[in-house]
Coordinates of C-alpha atoms and ligand atoms in Angstrom, one line a residue:
M1 CA 0.0 0.0 0.0
I2 CA 1.3 3.4 -0.9
R3 CA 0.4 6.3 1.4
P4 CA 1.4 9.9 1.1
V5 CA 3.2 11.1 4.2
A6 CA 2.4 14.4 6.0
M7 CA 3.5 16.0 9.2
T8 CA 1.8 17.9 12.0
I9 CA 3.8 20.1 14.3
A10 CA 1.3 20.6 17.1
G11 CA 0.2 20.2 20.7
S12 CA -1.7 17.4 22.3
D13 CA -5.3 18.0 23.4
S14 CA -6.2 15.6 26.2
G15 CA -9.8 16.1 25.2
G16 CA -9.0 14.5 21.8
G17 CA -11.0 17.0 19.7
A18 CA -8.3 19.4 18.7
G19 CA -4.5 19.6 18.3
L20 CA -2.5 16.7 17.0
Q21 CA -5.3 14.3 17.7
A22 CA -7.6 16.1 15.3
D23 CA -4.8 16.4 12.8
L24 CA -4.0 12.6 12.9
K25 CA -7.7 11.7 12.6
T26 CA -8.0 14.0 9.6
F27 CA -4.8 12.6 7.9
T28 CA -6.0 9.0 8.5
S29 CA -9.5 9.7 7.2
L30 CA -8.0 11.1 4.0
G31 CA -5.7 8.1 3.5
V32 CA -2.5 10.1 4.5
F33 CA 0.1 8.7 6.9
G34 CA 0.7 11.2 9.7
T35 CA 4.0 12.0 11.4
V36 CA 4.0 14.1 14.5
I37 CA 6.3 16.7 16.0
V38 CA 4.8 17.3 19.5
T39 CA 5.3 20.9 20.6
G40 CA 3.5 20.7 23.9
L41 CA 0.8 19.0 26.0
T42 CA -2.4 20.6 27.2
A43 CA -4.6 19.5 30.0
Q44 CA -7.8 20.4 28.1
N45 CA -11.4 19.5 27.6
T46 CA -14.3 21.0 25.7
Y47 CA -14.6 24.0 28.0
S48 CA -11.2 24.8 29.4
V49 CA -7.4 24.5 29.2
T50 CA -6.1 24.0 32.7
K51 CA -2.4 23.5 32.0
V52 CA 0.1 23.8 29.1
L53 CA 3.4 21.9 29.2
E54 CA 6.0 23.0 26.6
V55 CA 8.3 20.5 25.0
P56 CA 11.9 21.9 25.2
P57 CA 13.0 23.3 21.8
E58 CA 16.0 20.9 21.6
F59 CA 13.5 18.0 21.8
I60 CA 11.4 19.5 19.1
E61 CA 14.5 19.7 16.9
A62 CA 15.3 16.1 17.7
Q63 CA 11.9 15.0 16.6
F64 CA 12.3 16.8 13.3
D65 CA 15.7 15.1 12.8
A66 CA 14.3 11.6 13.5
V67 CA 11.3 12.0 11.2
M68 CA 13.2 13.7 8.3
A69 CA 16.0 11.1 8.4
D70 CA 13.5 8.5 7.7
L71 CA 9.9 9.3 6.6
K72 CA 10.6 12.6 4.8
P73 CA 7.2 14.3 4.5
K74 CA 7.2 17.2 2.1
Y75 CA 4.2 18.9 3.6
A76 CA 3.6 19.9 7.3
K77 CA 1.1 21.9 9.2
T78 CA 1.5 23.8 12.5
G79 CA -0.8 23.9 15.4
M80 CA -0.1 25.2 18.9
L81 CA 3.4 26.8 19.0
S82 CA 3.2 28.2 22.5
S83 CA 6.5 30.2 22.8
S84 CA 8.8 32.2 20.6
K85 CA 11.7 29.7 21.4
I86 CA 9.5 26.9 20.0
I87 CA 8.6 28.9 16.9
D88 CA 12.3 29.6 16.3
A89 CA 13.2 25.9 16.6
V90 CA 10.4 25.0 14.1
R91 CA 11.5 27.7 11.7
K92 CA 15.1 26.5 11.8
K93 CA 14.0 22.9 10.9
V94 CA 11.4 23.8 8.4
V95 CA 14.0 25.8 6.5
E96 CA 16.7 23.1 6.9
Y97 CA 14.5 20.4 5.5
N98 CA 12.8 22.6 3.0
I99 CA 9.3 21.6 4.2
S100 CA 6.3 23.2 2.6
L101 CA 4.4 24.6 5.6
V102 CA 0.7 25.2 6.1
L103 CA 0.8 27.6 9.1
D104 CA -2.2 27.7 11.3
P105 CA -1.5 30.6 13.6
V106 CA -3.3 29.1 16.6
M107 CA -3.6 31.6 19.4
V108 CA -6.7 30.7 21.5
A109 CA -8.8 27.6 22.1
K110 CA -12.5 27.6 21.3
S111 CA -13.0 27.8 25.1
G112 CA -11.4 31.2 24.9
A113 CA -8.3 30.2 26.7
P114 CA -5.0 31.4 25.2
L115 CA -2.7 28.7 23.9
V116 CA 0.3 31.0 23.3
T117 CA 2.1 33.8 25.2
E118 CA 2.0 37.3 23.9
D119 CA 5.6 37.3 22.7
T120 CA 4.9 34.6 20.1
V121 CA 3.2 37.0 17.7
N122 CA 6.4 38.5 16.5
A123 CA 8.2 35.1 16.2
L124 CA 5.1 33.9 14.3
K125 CA 5.4 36.7 11.8
E126 CA 8.9 35.4 11.0
L127 CA 7.7 31.9 10.5
I128 CA 4.9 33.2 8.2
K129 CA 7.7 34.2 5.8
N130 CA 8.8 30.6 5.5
S131 CA 5.2 29.3 4.9
L132 CA 3.4 28.1 1.8
I133 CA 0.1 29.4 3.1
I134 CA -1.3 30.7 6.4
T135 CA -4.8 30.0 7.7
P136 CA -5.8 32.5 10.4
N137 CA -9.3 32.7 11.7
K138 CA -11.0 36.1 12.0
Y139 CA -9.5 36.8 15.4
E140 CA -6.0 35.9 14.3
A141 CA -6.3 37.8 11.1
E142 CA -7.3 40.9 13.1
K143 CA -4.0 40.7 14.9
L144 CA -2.0 40.2 11.8
A145 CA -3.7 42.8 9.7
E146 CA -4.1 45.2 12.7
M147 CA -7.7 45.9 11.9
K148 CA -11.2 44.8 12.8
I149 CA -13.1 42.3 10.7
I150 CA -16.9 42.9 11.0
D151 CA -18.2 42.1 7.5
I152 CA -17.3 40.8 4.1
T153 CA -15.7 44.0 3.0
S154 CA -13.3 44.1 6.0
L155 CA -12.7 40.4 5.6
K156 CA -11.5 41.0 2.1
E157 CA -9.5 44.1 3.1
A158 CA -7.7 42.2 6.0
T159 CA -6.9 39.3 3.6
R160 CA -5.3 41.7 1.1
K161 CA -3.4 43.5 3.9
I162 CA -1.9 40.2 5.1
Y163 CA -1.1 39.0 1.6
D164 CA 0.6 42.3 0.8
S165 CA 2.6 42.8 4.0
F166 CA 3.7 39.2 4.6
K167 CA 4.0 38.2 0.9
V168 CA 2.4 34.8 1.7
N169 CA -0.6 32.9 0.4
V170 CA -3.5 33.3 2.9
V171 CA -6.9 32.1 3.7
V172 CA -8.9 34.0 6.3
K173 CA -11.7 32.0 7.9
G174 CA -14.7 34.2 8.4
G175 CA -16.4 31.9 10.9
S176 CA -20.0 31.5 11.8
S177 CA -20.7 35.3 12.1
L178 CA -20.0 35.5 8.3
N179 CA -22.0 32.3 7.6
G180 CA -18.8 30.3 7.1
L181 CA -17.4 32.5 4.3
D182 CA -13.6 32.3 3.9
Y183 CA -11.5 34.6 1.7
A184 CA -8.2 33.6 0.2
I185 CA -5.5 35.0 -2.0
I186 CA -3.2 32.5 -3.7
D187 CA -0.4 33.8 -6.0
G188 CA -2.3 37.1 -6.3
K189 CA -5.7 35.4 -7.2
E190 CA -8.5 36.2 -4.9
I191 CA -10.8 33.3 -4.1
E192 CA -14.1 33.4 -2.2
L193 CA -14.8 30.1 -0.3
K194 CA -18.5 30.0 0.3
G195 CA -19.6 28.3 3.5
E196 CA -23.1 27.5 4.7
P197 CA -24.8 28.6 7.9
I198 CA -24.4 25.8 10.5
N199 CA -26.1 26.4 13.8
T200 CA -23.9 24.7 16.3
K201 CA -21.7 25.4 19.3
N202 CA -19.7 22.2 18.7
T203 CA -16.8 23.5 16.7
H204 CA -13.8 22.4 18.9
G205 CA -11.0 21.5 16.5
S206 CA -12.5 23.0 13.4
G207 CA -9.4 25.1 12.6
D208 CA -7.1 22.1 13.1
V209 CA -9.2 19.9 10.8
F210 CA -9.3 22.6 8.1
S211 CA -5.5 23.1 8.1
A212 CA -4.8 19.3 8.4
S213 CA -7.1 18.4 5.5
L214 CA -5.5 21.2 3.4
T215 CA -2.1 19.6 4.2
A216 CA -3.3 16.1 3.5
Y217 CA -4.7 17.1 0.1
L218 CA -1.4 18.8 -0.7
A219 CA 0.5 15.6 0.3
K220 CA -1.9 13.7 -2.0
G221 CA -0.7 15.9 -4.9
E222 CA -3.5 18.5 -5.2
K223 CA -2.6 22.0 -6.4
L224 CA -2.9 24.6 -3.6
E225 CA -6.2 26.2 -4.9
N226 CA -7.8 22.8 -5.4
A227 CA -6.6 21.5 -2.0
L228 CA -8.1 24.6 -0.4
L229 CA -11.5 24.1 -2.0
K230 CA -11.5 20.5 -0.9
A231 CA -10.4 21.3 2.6
K232 CA -13.3 23.8 2.9
E233 CA -15.8 21.0 1.9
Y234 CA -14.1 18.6 4.3
V235 CA -14.3 20.9 7.4
T236 CA -17.8 21.9 6.5
L237 CA -18.9 18.3 6.8
A238 CA -16.9 17.8 10.0
I239 CA -18.7 20.8 11.5
K240 CA -22.1 19.9 10.1
Y241 CA -22.0 16.5 11.8
S242 CA -20.0 17.6 14.8
L243 CA -20.4 15.7 18.1
D244 CA -22.4 16.9 21.1
L245 CA -19.8 15.6 23.6
G246 CA -18.7 17.3 26.8
K247 CA -20.2 20.4 28.5
G248 CA -18.5 23.0 26.3
H249 CA -17.8 23.2 22.6
G250 CA -18.2 19.6 21.4
P251 CA -15.6 18.4 18.9
V252 CA -16.0 18.4 15.1
D253 CA -15.8 15.0 13.6
P254 CA -13.0 14.5 11.0
F255 CA -14.1 11.0 10.3
V256 CA -17.5 12.1 8.9
P257 CA -16.4 12.6 5.2
A258 CA -15.0 9.0 5.2
D259 CA -18.0 7.7 7.1
I260 CA -20.4 9.2 4.5
I261 CA -18.7 7.1 1.8
I262 CA -18.6 4.0 4.0
Q263 CA -22.3 4.2 4.9
R264 CA -23.2 4.7 1.2
E265 CA -21.4 1.5 0.3
N266 CA -23.0 -0.2 3.3
A267 CA -26.5 0.9 2.2
R268 CA -25.8 -0.8 -1.2
Q269 CA -24.6 -4.0 0.5
E270 CA -27.6 -4.2 2.8
I271 CA -30.0 -3.9 -0.1
E272 CA -28.1 -6.6 -1.9
K273 CA -28.4 -8.8 1.2
L274 CA -32.2 -8.4 1.1
L275 CA -32.4 -9.1 -2.6
W276 CA -30.3 -12.3 -2.2
E277 CA -32.7 -13.4 0.5
F278 CA -35.7 -12.8 -1.8
E279 CA -34.1 -14.6 -4.6
R280 CA -33.2 -17.6 -2.4
D281 CA -36.7 -17.6 -0.7
P282 CA -39.2 -15.7 -2.9
S283 CA -42.3 -16.5 -0.8
L284 CA -40.9 -14.2 1.9
L285 CA -41.7 -11.3 -0.4
L286 CA -44.5 -12.9 -2.4
Q287 CA -46.7 -13.2 0.7
V288 CA -46.9 -9.4 0.8
L289 CA -47.4 -8.7 -2.9
D290 CA -50.8 -8.8 -4.6
E291 CA -51.5 -9.7 -8.3
N292 CA -49.8 -6.7 -9.9
G293 CA -47.4 -6.6 -7.0
K294 CA -44.3 -4.5 -7.4
A295 CA -41.9 -3.8 -4.6
N296 CA -38.9 -1.6 -3.9
V297 CA -36.6 -1.0 -1.0
A298 CA -35.1 2.1 0.4
Y299 CA -32.1 2.2 2.8
M300 CA -31.2 5.5 4.4
T301 CA -27.8 6.2 5.9
D302 CA -27.2 8.4 9.0
Y303 CA -26.4 11.2 6.7
G304 CA -29.7 11.1 4.8
D305 CA -28.4 9.4 1.7
V306 CA -30.9 6.9 0.3
A307 CA -30.2 3.8 -1.8
T308 CA -33.0 2.2 -3.8
L309 CA -33.5 0.0 -6.8
A310 CA -33.9 1.9 -10.0
G311 CA -36.6 -0.4 -11.2
G312 CA -37.8 -2.3 -8.2
V313 CA -38.8 -5.9 -7.7
I314 CA -41.5 -7.3 -10.0
K315 CA -43.6 -10.3 -9.4
Y316 CA -44.4 -12.7 -12.2
L317 CA -46.2 -16.0 -11.6
D318 CA -44.5 -17.4 -8.5
K319 CA -41.2 -15.8 -9.2
I320 CA -39.6 -12.4 -8.6
K321 CA -37.5 -10.4 -11.0
I322 CA -35.1 -7.7 -9.7
D323 CA -35.0 -4.6 -11.8
G324 CA -31.7 -3.0 -10.8
P325 CA -29.3 -1.4 -10.4
I326 CA -29.1 -0.1 -6.8
L327 CA -28.7 3.6 -7.1
L328 CA -28.0 6.4 -4.6
N329 CA -30.1 9.5 -4.1
I330 CA -32.4 9.1 -7.1
K331 CA -35.8 10.8 -6.7
N332 CA -38.5 8.1 -6.6
E333 CA -41.5 7.5 -4.5
I334 CA -39.9 5.2 -1.9
S335 CA -36.8 7.4 -1.3
E336 CA -39.1 10.4 -0.7
K337 CA -41.1 8.4 1.8
A338 CA -37.9 7.2 3.6
K339 CA -37.0 10.9 4.1
Q340 CA -40.5 11.9 5.0
F341 CA -40.9 9.3 7.7
N342 CA -37.2 9.3 8.6
K343 CA -37.0 5.5 8.6
K344 CA -33.8 3.5 8.0
V345 CA -35.4 0.8 5.9
L346 CA -38.6 0.9 3.8
L347 CA -40.0 -2.0 1.7
S348 CA -43.0 -1.1 -0.4
I349 CA -45.5 -4.0 -0.4
S350 CA -49.2 -4.5 -1.0
I351 CA -52.1 -5.2 1.3
T352 CA -52.5 -9.0 1.2
K353 CA -54.5 -11.5 3.2
K354 CA -51.3 -12.4 5.0
L355 CA -50.6 -8.8 6.0
L356 CA -54.2 -8.4 7.4
E357 CA -53.9 -11.6 9.3
A358 CA -50.6 -10.5 10.8
S359 CA -52.2 -7.2 11.8
E360 CA -55.3 -8.9 13.3
K361 CA -53.1 -11.2 15.4
G362 CA -51.1 -8.2 16.7
L363 CA -47.9 -9.3 15.0
I364 CA -47.6 -6.1 13.1
K365 CA -48.9 -2.6 13.7
I366 CA -50.3 -0.5 10.9
S367 CA -50.5 3.2 11.0
E368 CA -50.5 6.3 8.9
S369 CA -48.2 8.3 11.1
G370 CA -45.3 5.8 11.1
I371 CA -44.9 6.2 14.8
N372 CA -44.2 2.9 16.6
S373 CA -45.6 0.9 13.7
D374 CA -44.3 -1.8 11.4
V375 CA -46.4 -0.8 8.3
I376 CA -47.1 2.7 7.1
I377 CA -49.9 3.5 4.7
S378 CA -49.3 6.7 2.9
E379 CA -51.0 8.1 -0.2
G380 CA -52.4 4.7 -1.1
K381 CA -49.1 2.9 -0.8
V382 CA -48.0 0.4 1.8
Y383 CA -44.5 0.3 3.4
L384 CA -43.0 -2.2 5.8
V385 CA -40.5 -0.3 7.9
G386 CA -37.5 -1.5 9.9
D387 CA -34.4 -0.4 11.7
S388 CA -32.2 -2.7 9.6
I389 CA -32.4 -5.2 6.8
S390 CA -32.4 -8.1 9.3
D391 CA -35.3 -6.5 11.1
I392 CA -37.3 -6.5 7.8
I393 CA -36.4 -10.1 7.1
N394 CA -37.3 -11.2 10.6
K395 CA -40.7 -9.5 10.3
L396 CA -41.4 -11.2 7.0
R397 CA -40.3 -14.6 8.5
R398 CA -42.5 -14.2 11.5
M399 CA -45.5 -13.3 9.3
R400 CA -45.0 -16.4 7.2
E401 CA -45.0 -18.6 10.2
L402 CA -48.6 -17.6 11.1
Ligands
HMH501 C1 -3.4 21.6 21.6 C2 -4.4 22.4 20.9 N1 -4.0 22.8 19.7 C3 -4.9 23.6 18.9 C4 -6.1 24.0 19.5 C5 -7.0 24.8 18.7 O1 -8.2 24.1 18.3 C6 -6.4 23.5 20.8 N2 -7.6 23.8 21.3 N3 -5.6 22.7 21.4

């Protein structure tokens, strides 16, 4: 297996949501092997930073030497660099090994606690000159541009000011107050990165995931502008499906973009499992299909993606015919119903004698609301619902045993 290698130069977050932990999770989710230069340890959770322990600069240098002698990443990102001595050590090694640097000028945690001492700002300005791109948030950009950012106009102005004074590619993250809008300048080209309004307090680690995904995409060979657009999409998903953990700002989830793909594939496989069962044992389905019976199945992932059969399952004589393929997010009746009733699995069936018998004997509950029922009747159509494919198969088996 070939994996691109990247590096994070960052601090540890004991809470696991930010810092080098967020970076490594992001690298891994993107198929990039992560190496780590630990700059410090924080005793931290979702609402506070109680202690910061700095790694001695000599030890930071030793970590660089060990990694660069062996694994040789070309791209690195920075996270918490809590003192000017640490920043100087990082700069020395980044220059020595000619590493392309994504500099995330981390200054405060989401909890509001500072992660760096005041004297770091000047050292950071030096490191900026050795960076490929810097990724300040609104607050950090205000410090670098020495102006307030209150709207889109001032966001653009601050971005231009940073680009002109530091001669470095820059993306300024507007944050939730600007509906997730970011503004970038790359090699003189101005780029607007549209966000979307996401109403959540759970954004711990969002900046780290953004700069880590940007670094991962660069390590995978993307051009800077493309890597930036992809990183924006990546972090947007990580925030959209962030985790409501802890008492403060819950962590964003860098595994989400990978999980979306995994769950889509799983939806296909689950539908295949049901279809194999029907082919092996057609009466399981035939008992709930009338003369002109036609069935389809919908499987919805945790992210609202719905897999269904393009054609459905058709009954002819005592056999069934599967009219595939299994497709994702096509607009058909059953996929709309899956969303409307927010059910994991829907199987469209007919009202048959067997179904009525099962209902009379209390084996299945029929309703129009879909609440606590096994069968929903909606707009003249009938759907067997379940939490999983096995759940559907079990219901059909129990019905047949009546
Ligand atoms: C260690 C560490 N690095 C970065 C951040 C910023 O998210 C944080 N909260 N903690």
